[in-house]
Short mmCIF file of C-alpha atoms in Angstrom, two decimals:
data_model
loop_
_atom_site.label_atom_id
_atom_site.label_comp_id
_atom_site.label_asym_id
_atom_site.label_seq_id
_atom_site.Cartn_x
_atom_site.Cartn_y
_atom_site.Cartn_z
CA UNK A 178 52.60 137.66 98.64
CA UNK A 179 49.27 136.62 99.41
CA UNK A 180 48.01 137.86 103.01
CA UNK A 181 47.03 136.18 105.80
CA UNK A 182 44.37 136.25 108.72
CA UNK A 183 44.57 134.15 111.74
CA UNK A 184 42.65 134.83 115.06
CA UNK A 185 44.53 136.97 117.22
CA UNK A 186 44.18 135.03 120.05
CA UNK A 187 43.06 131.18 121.39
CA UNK A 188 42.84 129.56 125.19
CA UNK A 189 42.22 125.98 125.40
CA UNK A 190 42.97 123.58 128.33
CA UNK A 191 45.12 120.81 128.69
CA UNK A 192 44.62 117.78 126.65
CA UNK A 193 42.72 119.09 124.12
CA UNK A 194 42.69 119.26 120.84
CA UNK A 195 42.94 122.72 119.08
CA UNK A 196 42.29 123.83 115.86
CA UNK A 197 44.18 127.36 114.27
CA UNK A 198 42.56 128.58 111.12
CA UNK A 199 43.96 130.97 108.62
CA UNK A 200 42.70 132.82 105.72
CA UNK A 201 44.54 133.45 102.19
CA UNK A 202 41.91 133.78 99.99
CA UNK A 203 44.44 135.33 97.17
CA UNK A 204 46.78 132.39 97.54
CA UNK A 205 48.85 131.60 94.34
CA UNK A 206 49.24 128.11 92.36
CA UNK A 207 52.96 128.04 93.34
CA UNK A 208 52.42 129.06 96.66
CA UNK A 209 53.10 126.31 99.88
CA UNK A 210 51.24 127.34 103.52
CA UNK A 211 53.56 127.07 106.20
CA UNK A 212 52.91 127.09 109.96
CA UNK A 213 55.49 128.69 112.78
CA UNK A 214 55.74 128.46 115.97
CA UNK A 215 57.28 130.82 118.45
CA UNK A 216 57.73 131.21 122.24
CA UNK A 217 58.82 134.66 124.25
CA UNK A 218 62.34 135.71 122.96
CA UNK A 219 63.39 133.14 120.63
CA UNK A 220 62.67 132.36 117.25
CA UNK A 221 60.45 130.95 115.28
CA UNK A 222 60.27 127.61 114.91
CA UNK A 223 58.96 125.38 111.53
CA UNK A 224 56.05 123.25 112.37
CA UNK A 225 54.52 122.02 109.32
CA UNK A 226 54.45 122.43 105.86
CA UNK A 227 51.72 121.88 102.82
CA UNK A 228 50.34 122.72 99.57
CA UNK A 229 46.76 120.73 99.47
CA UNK A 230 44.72 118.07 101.32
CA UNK A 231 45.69 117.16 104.59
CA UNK A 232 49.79 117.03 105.64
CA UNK A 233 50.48 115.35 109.25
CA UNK A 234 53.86 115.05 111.17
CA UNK A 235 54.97 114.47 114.52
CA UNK A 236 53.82 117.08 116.27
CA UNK A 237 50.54 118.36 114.52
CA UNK A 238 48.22 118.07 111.39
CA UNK A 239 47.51 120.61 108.58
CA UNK A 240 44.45 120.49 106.73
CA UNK A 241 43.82 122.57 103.43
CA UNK A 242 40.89 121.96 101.75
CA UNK A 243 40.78 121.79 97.61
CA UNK A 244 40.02 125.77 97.05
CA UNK A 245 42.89 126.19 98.99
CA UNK A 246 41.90 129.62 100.58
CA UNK A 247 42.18 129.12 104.06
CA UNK A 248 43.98 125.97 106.10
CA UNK A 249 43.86 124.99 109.65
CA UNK A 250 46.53 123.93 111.76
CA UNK A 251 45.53 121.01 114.60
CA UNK A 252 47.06 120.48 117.53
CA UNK A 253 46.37 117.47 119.19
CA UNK A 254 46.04 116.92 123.13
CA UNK A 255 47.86 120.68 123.99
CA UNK A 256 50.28 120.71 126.95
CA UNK A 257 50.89 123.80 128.73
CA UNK A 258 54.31 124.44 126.77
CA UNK A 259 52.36 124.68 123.54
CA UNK A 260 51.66 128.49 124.84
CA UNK A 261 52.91 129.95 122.13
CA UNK A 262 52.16 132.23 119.17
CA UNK A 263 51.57 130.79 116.41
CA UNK A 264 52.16 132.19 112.52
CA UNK A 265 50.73 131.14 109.42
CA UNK A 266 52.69 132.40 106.57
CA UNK A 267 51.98 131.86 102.85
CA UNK A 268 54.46 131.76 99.57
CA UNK A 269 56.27 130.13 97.12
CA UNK A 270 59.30 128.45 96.76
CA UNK A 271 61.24 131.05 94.14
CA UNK A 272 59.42 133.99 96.44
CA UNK A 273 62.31 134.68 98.75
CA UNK A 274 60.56 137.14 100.98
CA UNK A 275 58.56 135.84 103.93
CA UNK A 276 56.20 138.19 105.84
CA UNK A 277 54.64 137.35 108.96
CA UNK A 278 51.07 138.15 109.57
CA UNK A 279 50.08 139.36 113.17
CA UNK A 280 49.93 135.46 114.11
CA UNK A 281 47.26 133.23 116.71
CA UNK A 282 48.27 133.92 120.43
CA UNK A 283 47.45 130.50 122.06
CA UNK A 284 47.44 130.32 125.73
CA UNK A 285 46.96 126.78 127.22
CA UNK A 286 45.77 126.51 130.54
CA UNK A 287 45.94 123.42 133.44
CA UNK B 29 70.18 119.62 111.23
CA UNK B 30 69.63 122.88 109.96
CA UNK B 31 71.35 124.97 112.83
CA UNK B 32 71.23 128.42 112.87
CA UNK B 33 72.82 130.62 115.20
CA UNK B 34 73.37 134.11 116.07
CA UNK B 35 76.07 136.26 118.79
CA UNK B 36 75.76 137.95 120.84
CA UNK B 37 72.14 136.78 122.53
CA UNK B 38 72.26 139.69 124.40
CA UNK B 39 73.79 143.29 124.37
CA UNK B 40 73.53 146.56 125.75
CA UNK B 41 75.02 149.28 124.26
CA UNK B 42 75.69 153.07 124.88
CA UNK B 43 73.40 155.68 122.58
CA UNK B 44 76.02 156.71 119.38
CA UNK B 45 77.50 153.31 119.08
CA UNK B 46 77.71 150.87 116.61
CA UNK B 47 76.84 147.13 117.86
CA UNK B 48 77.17 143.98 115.32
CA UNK B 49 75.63 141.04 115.04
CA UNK B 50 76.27 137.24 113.48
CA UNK B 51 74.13 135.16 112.22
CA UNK B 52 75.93 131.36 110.97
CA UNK B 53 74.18 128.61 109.40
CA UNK B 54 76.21 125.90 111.49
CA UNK B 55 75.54 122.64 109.22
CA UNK B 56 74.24 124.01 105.98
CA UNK B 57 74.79 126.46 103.89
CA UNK B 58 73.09 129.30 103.25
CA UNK B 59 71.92 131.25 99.82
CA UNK B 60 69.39 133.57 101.13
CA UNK B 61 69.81 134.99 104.69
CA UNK B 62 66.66 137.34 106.32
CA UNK B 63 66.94 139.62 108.72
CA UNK B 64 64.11 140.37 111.28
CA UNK B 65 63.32 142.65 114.24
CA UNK B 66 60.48 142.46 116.64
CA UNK B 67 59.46 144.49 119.09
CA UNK B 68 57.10 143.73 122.35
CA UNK B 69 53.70 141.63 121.43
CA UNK B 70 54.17 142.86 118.10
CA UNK B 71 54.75 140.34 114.77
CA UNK B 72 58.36 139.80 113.32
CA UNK B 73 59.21 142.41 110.66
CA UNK B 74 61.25 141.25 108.04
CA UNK B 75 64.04 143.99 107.88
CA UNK B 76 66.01 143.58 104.77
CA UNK B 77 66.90 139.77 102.77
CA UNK B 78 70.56 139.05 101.92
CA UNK B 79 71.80 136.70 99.37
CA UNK B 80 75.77 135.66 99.66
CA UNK B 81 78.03 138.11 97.76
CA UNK B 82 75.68 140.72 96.75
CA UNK B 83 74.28 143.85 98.27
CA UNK B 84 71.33 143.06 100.55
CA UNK B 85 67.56 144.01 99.70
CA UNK B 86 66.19 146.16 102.04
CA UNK B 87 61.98 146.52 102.94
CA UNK B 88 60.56 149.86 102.86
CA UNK B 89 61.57 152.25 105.61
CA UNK B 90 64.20 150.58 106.89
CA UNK B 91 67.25 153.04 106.30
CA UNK B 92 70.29 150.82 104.60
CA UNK B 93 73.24 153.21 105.95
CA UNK B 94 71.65 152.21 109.71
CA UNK B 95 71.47 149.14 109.06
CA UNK B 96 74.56 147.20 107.28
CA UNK B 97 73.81 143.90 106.56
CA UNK B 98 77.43 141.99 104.93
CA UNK B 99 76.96 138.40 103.81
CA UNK B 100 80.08 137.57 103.30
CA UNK B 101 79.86 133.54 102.83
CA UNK B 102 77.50 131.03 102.62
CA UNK B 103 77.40 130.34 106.07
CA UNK B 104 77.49 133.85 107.63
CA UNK B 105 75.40 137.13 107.82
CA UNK B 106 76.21 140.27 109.62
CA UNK B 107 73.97 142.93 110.96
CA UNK B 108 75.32 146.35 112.20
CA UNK B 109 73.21 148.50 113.75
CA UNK B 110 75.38 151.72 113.17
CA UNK B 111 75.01 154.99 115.89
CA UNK B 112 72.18 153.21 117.73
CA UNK B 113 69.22 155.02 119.55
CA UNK B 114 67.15 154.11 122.08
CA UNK B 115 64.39 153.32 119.59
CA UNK B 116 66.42 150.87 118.35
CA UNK B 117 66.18 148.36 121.37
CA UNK B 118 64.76 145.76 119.85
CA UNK B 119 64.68 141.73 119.42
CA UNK B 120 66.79 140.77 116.04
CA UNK B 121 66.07 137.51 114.22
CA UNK B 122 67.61 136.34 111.53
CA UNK B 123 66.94 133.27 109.33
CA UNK B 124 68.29 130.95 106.12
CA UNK B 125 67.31 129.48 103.58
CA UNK B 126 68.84 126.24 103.05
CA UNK B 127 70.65 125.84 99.21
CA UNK B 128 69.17 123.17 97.45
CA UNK B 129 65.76 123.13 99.28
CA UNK B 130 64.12 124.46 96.09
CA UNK B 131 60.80 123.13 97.14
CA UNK B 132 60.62 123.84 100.62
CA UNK B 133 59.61 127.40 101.71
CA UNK B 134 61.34 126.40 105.61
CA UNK B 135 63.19 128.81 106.74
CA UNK B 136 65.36 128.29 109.75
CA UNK B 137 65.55 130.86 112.51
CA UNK B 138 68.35 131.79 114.95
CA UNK B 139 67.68 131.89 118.93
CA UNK B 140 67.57 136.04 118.12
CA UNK B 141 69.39 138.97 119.98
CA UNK B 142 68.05 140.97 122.29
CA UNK B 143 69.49 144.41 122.04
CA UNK B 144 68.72 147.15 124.81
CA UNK B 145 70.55 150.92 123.37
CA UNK B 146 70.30 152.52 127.01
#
């Protein structure tokens, strides 16, 4: 499973945009980068998914650029409740193991 | 879609005892079930990975006769924390795998338990 490394933590302010990179330089071919999310005492919840290029849904954008070694997740305009940690996990769909790196502590403040 | 759930949320329990835990896939079902535990500020640890009707796969140093993880159906996973410690108090996650997503790596995650061994 290829390893990750995120910044441990982030502050930005409300309304702005913020941008979580993560590193997996020994990412596999068959491997898919997947973003959590997850507030105090629950559990994780999927954000986004992707394998290359850029991947954008509903509530945020996922850029991976062609080497495919690191990918950043984009947040656009924060609110407060997007104070939240924030994993980035790596691995591929017949890998059935999923191991969470120390993840990006975001605080967002007014 | 994709509901996962897990009971109790909460439970306290007396040093020696055994306390279990469910985790249900409400509206899919579920080949692959994980079980995590996390403590304070610190990252989920994925505890041991469960696939219906076999014996689970447990991660390095987690001890298998402490921890008895049944997944009896495609819909439910069990957890028993047998003769729990203090030490044990901990937050317990689980999450599924969805059959047929074969080219999704999304797993869904229940609310967790928090369990306090006083």
């Amino acid at each position: 499973l290829a390893k990750t490394t995120q910044p441990i933590s982030m502050d930005s302010y409300e309304g702005q945009e913020v941008n979580i990179t993560c590193s997996h330089n020994n990412i596999a071919t068959n491997d898919y980068i997947t973003w959590y999310q997850q507030f105090p005492s629950q559990g994780p919840r999927f954000i986004i998914q992707g394998y290359k290029t850029k991947v954008t849904n509903e509530v945020a954008s996922l850029f991976i650029p062609a080497d495919r070694k690191s990918s950043t997740l984009s947040l656009p305009r924060v609110s407060l409740s997007d104070t939240a940690v924030y994993y980035c996990l790596v691995g591929s769909s017949g890998g059935f193991k999923t191991i969470f790196g120390a993840g990006t502590r975001l605080f967002v403040k007014a | 879609g994709a509901v996962v759930s897990q009971h109790p949320s909460r439970v306290i329990c007396k040093s020696g005892t055994s306390v279990k835990i469910e985790c249900r896939s409400l509206d899919f079902q579920a080949t692959t079930m994980f079980w995590y535990r996390q403590f304070p500020k610190q990252s989920l640890m994925l505890m041991a990975t469960s696939n219906e009707g076999s014996k689970a796969t447990y991660e390095q140093g987690v001890e298998k006769d402490k921890f008895l993880i049944n997944h009896a159906s495609l819909t439910l996973s069990t957890l028993t924390v047998t003769s729990a410690h203090p030490e044990d108090s901990s937050f317990y996650i689980c999450s599924a795998r969805r059959q047929g997503d074969q080219y999704s790596y999304e797993q869904y995650f229940g609310p967790g338990t928090r369990l306090t061994v006083t």
